[in-house]
mmCIF file with all atom_site columns, C-alpha atoms in Angstrom:
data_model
loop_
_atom_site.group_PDB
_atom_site.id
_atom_site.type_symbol
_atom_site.label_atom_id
_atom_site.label_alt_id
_atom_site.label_comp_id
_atom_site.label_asym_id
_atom_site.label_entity_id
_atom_site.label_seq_id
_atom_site.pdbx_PDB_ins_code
_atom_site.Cartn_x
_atom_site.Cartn_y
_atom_site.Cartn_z
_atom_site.occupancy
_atom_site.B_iso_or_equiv
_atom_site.pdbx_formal_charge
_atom_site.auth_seq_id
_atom_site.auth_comp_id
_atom_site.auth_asym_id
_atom_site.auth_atom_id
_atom_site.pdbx_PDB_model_num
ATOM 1   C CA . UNK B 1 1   ? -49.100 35.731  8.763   1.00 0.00 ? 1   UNK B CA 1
ATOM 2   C CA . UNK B 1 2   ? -45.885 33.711  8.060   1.00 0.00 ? 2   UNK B CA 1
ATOM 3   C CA . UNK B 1 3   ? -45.271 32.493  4.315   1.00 0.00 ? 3   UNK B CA 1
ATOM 4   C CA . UNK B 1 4   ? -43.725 28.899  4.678   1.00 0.00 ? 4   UNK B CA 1
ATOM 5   C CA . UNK B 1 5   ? -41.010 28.708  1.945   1.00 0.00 ? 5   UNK B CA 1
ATOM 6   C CA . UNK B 1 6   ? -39.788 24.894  0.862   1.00 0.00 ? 6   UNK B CA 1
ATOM 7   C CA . UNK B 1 7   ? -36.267 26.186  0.074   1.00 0.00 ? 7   UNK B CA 1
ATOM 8   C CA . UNK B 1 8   ? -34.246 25.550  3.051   1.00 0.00 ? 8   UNK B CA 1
ATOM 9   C CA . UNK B 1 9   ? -35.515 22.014  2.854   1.00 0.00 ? 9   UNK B CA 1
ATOM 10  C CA . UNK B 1 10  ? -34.315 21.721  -0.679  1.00 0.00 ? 10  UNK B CA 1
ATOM 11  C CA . UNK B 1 11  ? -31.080 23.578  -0.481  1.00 0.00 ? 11  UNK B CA 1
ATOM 12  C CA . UNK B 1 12  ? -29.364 20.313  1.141   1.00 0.00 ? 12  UNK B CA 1
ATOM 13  C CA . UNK B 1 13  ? -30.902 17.849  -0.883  1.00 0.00 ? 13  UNK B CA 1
ATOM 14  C CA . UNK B 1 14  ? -29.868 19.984  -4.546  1.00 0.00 ? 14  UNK B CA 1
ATOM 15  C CA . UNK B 1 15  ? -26.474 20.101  -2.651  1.00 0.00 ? 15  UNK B CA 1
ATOM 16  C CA . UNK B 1 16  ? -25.645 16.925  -2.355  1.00 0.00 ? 16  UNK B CA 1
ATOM 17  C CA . UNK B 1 17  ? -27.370 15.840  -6.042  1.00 0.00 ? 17  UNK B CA 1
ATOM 18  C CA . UNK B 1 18  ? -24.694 18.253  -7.196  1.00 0.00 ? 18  UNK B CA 1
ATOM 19  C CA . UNK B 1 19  ? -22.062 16.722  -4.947  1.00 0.00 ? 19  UNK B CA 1
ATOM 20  C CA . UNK B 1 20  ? -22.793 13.359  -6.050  1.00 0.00 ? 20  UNK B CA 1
ATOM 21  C CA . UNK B 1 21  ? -22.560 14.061  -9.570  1.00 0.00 ? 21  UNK B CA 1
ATOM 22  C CA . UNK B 1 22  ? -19.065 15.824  -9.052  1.00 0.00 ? 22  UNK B CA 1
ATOM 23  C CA . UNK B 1 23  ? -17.369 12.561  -9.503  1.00 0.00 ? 23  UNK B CA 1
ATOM 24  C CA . UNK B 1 24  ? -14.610 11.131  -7.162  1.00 0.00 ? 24  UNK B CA 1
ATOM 25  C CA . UNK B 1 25  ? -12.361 13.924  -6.068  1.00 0.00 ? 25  UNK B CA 1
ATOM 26  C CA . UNK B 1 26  ? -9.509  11.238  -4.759  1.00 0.00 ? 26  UNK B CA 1
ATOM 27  C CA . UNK B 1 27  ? -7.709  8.356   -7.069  1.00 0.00 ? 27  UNK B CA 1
ATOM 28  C CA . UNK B 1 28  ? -9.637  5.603   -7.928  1.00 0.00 ? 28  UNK B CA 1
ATOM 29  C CA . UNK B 1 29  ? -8.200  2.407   -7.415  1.00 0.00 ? 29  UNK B CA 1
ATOM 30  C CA . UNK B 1 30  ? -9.423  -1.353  -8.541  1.00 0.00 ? 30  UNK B CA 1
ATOM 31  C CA . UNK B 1 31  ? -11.066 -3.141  -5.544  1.00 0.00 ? 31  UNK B CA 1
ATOM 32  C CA . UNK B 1 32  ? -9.355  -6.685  -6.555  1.00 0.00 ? 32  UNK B CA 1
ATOM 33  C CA . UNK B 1 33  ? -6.107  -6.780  -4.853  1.00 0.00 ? 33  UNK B CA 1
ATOM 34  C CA . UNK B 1 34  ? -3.573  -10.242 -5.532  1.00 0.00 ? 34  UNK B CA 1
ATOM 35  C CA . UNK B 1 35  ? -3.370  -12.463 -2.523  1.00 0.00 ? 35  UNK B CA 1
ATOM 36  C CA . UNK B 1 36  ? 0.025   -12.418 -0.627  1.00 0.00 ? 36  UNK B CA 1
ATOM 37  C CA . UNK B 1 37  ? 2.475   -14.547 -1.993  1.00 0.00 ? 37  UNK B CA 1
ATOM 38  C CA . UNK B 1 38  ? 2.757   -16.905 1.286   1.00 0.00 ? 38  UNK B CA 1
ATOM 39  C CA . UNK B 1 39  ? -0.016  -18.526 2.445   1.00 0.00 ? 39  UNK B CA 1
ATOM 40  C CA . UNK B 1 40  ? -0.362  -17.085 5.896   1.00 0.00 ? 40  UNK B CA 1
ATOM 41  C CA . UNK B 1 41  ? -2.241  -13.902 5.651   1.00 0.00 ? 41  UNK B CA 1
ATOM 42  C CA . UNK B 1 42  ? -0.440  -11.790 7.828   1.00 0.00 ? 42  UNK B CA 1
ATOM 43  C CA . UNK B 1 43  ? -2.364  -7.700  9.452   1.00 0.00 ? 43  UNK B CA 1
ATOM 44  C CA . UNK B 1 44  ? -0.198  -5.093  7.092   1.00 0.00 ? 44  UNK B CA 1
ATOM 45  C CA . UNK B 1 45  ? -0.393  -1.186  6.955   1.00 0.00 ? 45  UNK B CA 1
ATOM 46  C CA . UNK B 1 46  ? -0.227  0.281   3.902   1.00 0.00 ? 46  UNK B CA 1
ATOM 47  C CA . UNK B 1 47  ? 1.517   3.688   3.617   1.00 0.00 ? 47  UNK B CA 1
ATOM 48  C CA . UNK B 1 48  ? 2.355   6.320   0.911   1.00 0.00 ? 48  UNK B CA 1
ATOM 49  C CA . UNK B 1 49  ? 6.153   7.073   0.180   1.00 0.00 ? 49  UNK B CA 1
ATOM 50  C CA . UNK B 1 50  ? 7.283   8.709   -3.275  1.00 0.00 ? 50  UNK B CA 1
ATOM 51  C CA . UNK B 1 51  ? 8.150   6.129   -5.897  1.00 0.00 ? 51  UNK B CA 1
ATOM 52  C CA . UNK B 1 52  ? 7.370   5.091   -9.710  1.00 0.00 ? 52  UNK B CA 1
ATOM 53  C CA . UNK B 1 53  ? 4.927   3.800   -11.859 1.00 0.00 ? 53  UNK B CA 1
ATOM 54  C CA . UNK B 1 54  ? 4.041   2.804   -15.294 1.00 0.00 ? 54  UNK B CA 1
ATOM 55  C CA . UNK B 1 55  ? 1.286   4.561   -16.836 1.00 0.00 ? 55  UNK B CA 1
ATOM 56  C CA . UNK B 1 56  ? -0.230  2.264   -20.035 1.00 0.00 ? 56  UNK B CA 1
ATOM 57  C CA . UNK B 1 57  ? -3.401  4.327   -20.644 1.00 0.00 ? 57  UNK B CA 1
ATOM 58  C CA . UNK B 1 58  ? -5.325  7.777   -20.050 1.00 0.00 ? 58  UNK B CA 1
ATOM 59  C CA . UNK B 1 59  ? -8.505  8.842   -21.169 1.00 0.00 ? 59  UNK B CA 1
ATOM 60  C CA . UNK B 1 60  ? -11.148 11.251  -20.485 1.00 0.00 ? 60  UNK B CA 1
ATOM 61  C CA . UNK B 1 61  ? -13.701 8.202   -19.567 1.00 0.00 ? 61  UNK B CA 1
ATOM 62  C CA . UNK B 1 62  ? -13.846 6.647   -16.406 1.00 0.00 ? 62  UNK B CA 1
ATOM 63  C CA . UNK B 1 63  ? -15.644 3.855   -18.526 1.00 0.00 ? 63  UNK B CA 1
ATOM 64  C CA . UNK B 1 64  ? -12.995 3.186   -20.481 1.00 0.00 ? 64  UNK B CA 1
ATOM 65  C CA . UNK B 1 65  ? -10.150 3.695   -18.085 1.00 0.00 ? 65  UNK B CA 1
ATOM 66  C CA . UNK B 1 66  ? -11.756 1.186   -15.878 1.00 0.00 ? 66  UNK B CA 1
ATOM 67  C CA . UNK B 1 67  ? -12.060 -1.139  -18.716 1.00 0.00 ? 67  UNK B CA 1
ATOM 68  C CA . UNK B 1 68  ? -8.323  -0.625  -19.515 1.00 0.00 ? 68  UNK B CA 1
ATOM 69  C CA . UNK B 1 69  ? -7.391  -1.729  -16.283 1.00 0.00 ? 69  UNK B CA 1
ATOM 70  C CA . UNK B 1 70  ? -9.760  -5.155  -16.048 1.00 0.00 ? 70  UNK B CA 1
ATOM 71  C CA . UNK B 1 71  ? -7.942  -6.080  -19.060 1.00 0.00 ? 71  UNK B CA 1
ATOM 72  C CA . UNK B 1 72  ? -3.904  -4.940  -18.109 1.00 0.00 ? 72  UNK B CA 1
ATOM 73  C CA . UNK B 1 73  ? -4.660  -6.803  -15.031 1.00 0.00 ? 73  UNK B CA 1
ATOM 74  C CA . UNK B 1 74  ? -5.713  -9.687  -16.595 1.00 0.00 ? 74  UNK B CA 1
ATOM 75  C CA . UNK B 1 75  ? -3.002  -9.520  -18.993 1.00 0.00 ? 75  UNK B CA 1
ATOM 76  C CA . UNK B 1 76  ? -0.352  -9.217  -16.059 1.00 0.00 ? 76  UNK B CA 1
ATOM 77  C CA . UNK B 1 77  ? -2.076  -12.341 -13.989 1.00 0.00 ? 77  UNK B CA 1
ATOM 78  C CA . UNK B 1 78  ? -1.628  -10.929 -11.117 1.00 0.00 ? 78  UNK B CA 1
ATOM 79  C CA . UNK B 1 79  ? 2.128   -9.817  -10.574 1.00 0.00 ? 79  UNK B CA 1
ATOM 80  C CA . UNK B 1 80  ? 1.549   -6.117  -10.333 1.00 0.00 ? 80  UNK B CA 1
ATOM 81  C CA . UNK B 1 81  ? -1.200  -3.951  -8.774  1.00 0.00 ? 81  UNK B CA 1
ATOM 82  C CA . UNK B 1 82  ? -3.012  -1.955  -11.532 1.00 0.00 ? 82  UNK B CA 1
ATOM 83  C CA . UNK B 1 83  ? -4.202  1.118   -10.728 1.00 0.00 ? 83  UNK B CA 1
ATOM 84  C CA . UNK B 1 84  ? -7.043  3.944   -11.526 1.00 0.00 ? 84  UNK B CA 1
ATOM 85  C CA . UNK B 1 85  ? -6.098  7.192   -11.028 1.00 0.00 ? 85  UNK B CA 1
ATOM 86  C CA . UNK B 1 86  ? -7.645  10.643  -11.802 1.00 0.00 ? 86  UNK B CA 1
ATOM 87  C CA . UNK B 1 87  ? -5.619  13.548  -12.429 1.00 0.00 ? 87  UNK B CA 1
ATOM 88  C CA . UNK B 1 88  ? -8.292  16.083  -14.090 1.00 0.00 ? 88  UNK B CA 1
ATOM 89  C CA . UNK B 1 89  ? -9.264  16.112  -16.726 1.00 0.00 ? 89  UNK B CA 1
ATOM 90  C CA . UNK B 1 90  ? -7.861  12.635  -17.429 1.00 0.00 ? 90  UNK B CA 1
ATOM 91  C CA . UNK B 1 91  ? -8.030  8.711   -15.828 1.00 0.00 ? 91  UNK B CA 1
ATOM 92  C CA . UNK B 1 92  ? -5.344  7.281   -15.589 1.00 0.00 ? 92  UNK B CA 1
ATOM 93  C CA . UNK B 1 93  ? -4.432  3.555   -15.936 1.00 0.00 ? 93  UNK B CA 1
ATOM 94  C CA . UNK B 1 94  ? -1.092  3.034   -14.082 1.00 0.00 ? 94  UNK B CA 1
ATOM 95  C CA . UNK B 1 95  ? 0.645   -0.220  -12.376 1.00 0.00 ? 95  UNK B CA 1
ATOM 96  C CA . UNK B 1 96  ? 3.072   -1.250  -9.935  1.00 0.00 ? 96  UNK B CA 1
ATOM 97  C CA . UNK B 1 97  ? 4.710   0.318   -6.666  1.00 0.00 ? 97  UNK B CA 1
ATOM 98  C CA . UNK B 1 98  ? 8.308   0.356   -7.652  1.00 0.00 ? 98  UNK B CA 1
ATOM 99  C CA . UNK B 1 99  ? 10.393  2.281   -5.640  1.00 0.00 ? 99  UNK B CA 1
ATOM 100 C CA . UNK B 1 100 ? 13.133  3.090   -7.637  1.00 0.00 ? 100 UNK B CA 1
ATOM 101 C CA . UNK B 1 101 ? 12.950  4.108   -11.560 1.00 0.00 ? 101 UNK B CA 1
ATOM 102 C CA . UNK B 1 102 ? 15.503  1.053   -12.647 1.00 0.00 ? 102 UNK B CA 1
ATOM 103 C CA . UNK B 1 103 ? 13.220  -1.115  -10.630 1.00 0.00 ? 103 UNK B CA 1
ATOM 104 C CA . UNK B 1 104 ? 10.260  -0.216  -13.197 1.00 0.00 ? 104 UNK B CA 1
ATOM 105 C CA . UNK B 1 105 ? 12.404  -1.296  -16.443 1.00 0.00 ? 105 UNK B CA 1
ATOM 106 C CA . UNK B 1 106 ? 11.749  -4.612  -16.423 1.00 0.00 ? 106 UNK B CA 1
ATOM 107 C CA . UNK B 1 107 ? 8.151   -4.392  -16.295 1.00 0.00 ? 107 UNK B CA 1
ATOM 108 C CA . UNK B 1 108 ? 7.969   -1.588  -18.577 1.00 0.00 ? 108 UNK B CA 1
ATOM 109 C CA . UNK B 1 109 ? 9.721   -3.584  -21.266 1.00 0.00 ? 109 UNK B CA 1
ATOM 110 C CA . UNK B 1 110 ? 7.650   -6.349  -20.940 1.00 0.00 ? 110 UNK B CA 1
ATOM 111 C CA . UNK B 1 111 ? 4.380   -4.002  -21.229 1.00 0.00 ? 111 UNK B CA 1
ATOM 112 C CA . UNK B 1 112 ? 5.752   -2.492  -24.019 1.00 0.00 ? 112 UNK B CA 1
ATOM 113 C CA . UNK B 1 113 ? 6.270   -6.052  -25.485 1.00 0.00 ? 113 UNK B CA 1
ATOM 114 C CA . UNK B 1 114 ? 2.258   -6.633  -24.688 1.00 0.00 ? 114 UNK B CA 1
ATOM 115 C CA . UNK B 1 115 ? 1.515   -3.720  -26.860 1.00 0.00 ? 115 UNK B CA 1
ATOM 116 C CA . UNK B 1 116 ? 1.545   -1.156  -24.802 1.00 0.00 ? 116 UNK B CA 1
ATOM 117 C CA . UNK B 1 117 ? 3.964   0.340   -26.783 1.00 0.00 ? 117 UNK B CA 1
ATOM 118 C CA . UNK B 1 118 ? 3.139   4.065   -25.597 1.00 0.00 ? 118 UNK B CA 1
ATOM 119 C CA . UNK B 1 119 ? 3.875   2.986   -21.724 1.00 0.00 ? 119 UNK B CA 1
ATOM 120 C CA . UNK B 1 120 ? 5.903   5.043   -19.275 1.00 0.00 ? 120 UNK B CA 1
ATOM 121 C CA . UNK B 1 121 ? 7.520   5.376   -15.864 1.00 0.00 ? 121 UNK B CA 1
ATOM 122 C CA . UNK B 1 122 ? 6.058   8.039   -13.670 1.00 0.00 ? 122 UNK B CA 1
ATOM 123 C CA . UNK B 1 123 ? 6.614   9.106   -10.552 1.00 0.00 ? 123 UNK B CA 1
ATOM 124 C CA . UNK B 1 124 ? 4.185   8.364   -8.245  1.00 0.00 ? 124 UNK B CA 1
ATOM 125 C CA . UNK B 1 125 ? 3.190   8.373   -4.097  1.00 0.00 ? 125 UNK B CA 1
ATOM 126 C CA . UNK B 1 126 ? 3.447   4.212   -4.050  1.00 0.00 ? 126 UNK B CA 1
ATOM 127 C CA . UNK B 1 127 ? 2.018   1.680   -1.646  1.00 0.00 ? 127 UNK B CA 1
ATOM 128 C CA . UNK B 1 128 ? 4.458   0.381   0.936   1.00 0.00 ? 128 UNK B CA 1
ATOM 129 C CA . UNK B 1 129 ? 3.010   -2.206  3.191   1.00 0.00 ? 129 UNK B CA 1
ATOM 130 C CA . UNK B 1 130 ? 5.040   -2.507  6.740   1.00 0.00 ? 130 UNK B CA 1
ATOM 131 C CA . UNK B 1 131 ? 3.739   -4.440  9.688   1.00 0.00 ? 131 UNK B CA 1
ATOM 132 C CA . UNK B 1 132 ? 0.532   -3.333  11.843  1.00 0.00 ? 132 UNK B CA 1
ATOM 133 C CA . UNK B 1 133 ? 2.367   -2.981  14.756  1.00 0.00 ? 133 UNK B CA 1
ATOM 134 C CA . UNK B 1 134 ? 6.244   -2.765  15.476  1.00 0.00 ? 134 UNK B CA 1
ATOM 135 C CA . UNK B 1 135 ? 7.486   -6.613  15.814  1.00 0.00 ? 135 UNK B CA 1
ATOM 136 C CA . UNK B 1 136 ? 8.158   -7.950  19.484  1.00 0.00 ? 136 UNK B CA 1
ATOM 137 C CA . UNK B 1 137 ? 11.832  -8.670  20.422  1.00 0.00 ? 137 UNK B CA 1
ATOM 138 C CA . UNK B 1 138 ? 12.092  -12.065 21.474  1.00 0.00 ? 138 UNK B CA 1
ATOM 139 C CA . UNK B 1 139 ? 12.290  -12.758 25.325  1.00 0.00 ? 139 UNK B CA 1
ATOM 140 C CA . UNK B 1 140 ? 15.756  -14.140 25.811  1.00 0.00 ? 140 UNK B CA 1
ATOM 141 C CA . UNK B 1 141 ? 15.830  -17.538 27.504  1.00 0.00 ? 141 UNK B CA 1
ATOM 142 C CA . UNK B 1 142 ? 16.942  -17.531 31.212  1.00 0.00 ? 142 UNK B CA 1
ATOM 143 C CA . UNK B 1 143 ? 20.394  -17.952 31.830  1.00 0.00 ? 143 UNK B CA 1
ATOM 144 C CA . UNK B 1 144 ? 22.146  -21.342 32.853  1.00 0.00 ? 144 UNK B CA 1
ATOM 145 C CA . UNK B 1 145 ? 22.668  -21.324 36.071  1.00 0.00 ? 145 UNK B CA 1
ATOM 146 C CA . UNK B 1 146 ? 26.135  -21.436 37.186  1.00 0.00 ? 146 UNK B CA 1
ATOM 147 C CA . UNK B 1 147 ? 28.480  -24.675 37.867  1.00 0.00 ? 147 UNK B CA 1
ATOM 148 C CA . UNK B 1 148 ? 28.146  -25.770 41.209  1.00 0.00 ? 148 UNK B CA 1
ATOM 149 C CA . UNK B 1 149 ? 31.528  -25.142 43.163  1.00 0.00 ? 149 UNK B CA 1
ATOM 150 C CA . UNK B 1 150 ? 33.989  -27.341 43.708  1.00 0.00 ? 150 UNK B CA 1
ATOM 151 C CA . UNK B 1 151 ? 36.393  -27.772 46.511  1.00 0.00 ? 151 UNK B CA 1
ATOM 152 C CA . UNK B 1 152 ? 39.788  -27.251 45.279  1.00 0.00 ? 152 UNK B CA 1
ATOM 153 C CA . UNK B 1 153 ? 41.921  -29.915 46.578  1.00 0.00 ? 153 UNK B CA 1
ATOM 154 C CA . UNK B 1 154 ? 44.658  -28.636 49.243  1.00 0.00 ? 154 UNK B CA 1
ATOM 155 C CA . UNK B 1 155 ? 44.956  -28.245 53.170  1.00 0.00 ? 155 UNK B CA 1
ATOM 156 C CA . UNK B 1 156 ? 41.175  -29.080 54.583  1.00 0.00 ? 156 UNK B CA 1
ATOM 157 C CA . UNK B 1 157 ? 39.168  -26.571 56.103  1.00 0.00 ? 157 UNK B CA 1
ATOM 158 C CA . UNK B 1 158 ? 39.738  -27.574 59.773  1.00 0.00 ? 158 UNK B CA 1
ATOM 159 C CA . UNK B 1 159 ? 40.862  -25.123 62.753  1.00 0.00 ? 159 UNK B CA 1
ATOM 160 C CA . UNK B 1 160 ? 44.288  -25.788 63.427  1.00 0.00 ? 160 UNK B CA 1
ATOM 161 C CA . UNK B 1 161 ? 45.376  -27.418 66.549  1.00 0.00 ? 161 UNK B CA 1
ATOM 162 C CA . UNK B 1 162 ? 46.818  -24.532 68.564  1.00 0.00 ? 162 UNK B CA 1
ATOM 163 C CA . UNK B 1 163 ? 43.260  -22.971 68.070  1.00 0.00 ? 163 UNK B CA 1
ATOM 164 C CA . UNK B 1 164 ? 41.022  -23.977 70.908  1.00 0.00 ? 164 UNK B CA 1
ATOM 165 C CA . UNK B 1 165 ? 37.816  -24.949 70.083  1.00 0.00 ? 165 UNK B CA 1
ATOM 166 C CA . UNK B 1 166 ? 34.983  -23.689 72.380  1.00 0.00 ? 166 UNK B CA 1
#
């Protein structure tokens, strides 16, 4: 007789309890992006390239981090990004895409006059949006057609007189 054993139908389910609970193994980043500064909402990619950012706040909490960044981006009103990132064991609270490190200083002094007094630059893989798909080249326009010819004036084109004529 066969002894029916419930583990292999539990070892999944305890599995993926346990991965759940992990946490998120990527960078976490705020779902609220700022519209596009023109009004025509235009298909982008978004791609990775090295770069900088200004961290304001880490912390151990995911509560708090999150928090952090509801308020910085309220704070900023929209003219950076604000990101969550986790780098174990902390989250980190980090904004902008800048892609060079003396792009960054203007924004970093004005954080720093916001109170974020403890703010840095750090480089960071930033966001890069380039069109969906490579632009079209424009189709030229036909060319003119040329002038119609002209008859220069001079001797007419008629057989001579010593030519017969058949």
């Amino acid at each position: 007789m066969r002894r029916f054993s419930a583990y292999p139908l539990l070892l999944p389910l305890l599995l993926a309890g346990l991965l759940s609970l992990a946490g998120p193994a990527r960078a976490q980043q705020p779902t609220a992006a700022p519209a596009p500064a023109s009004g025509a909402a235009t298909a982008q990619a978004v791609t990775e390239r090295p770069g900088f950012r200004i961290q304001v706040f880490a912390d151990g909490s995911s509560r708090r981090a999150r928090d952090e960044a509801v308020r910085v981006r309220g704070r900023l009103g929209g003219r950076q990004r604000v990101y969550v990132e986790f780098a174990a064991p902390f989250y980190k609270v980090r904004v902008g895409n800048f892609a060079e490190r003396s792009a960054a200083e203007p924004e970093l002094h004005r954080l720093r006059g916001m109170g974020y007094t403890d703010a840095w630059t750090v480089p960071a893989a930033i966001e890069s949006s380039a069109p969906a798909t490579p632009p079209r080249p424009a189709i030229a326009a036909p060319a003119p057609p040329p002038p119609p010819m002209v008859a220069a004036p001079g001797p007419a084109l008629e057989p001579a007189a010593s030519q017969a004529v058949t």
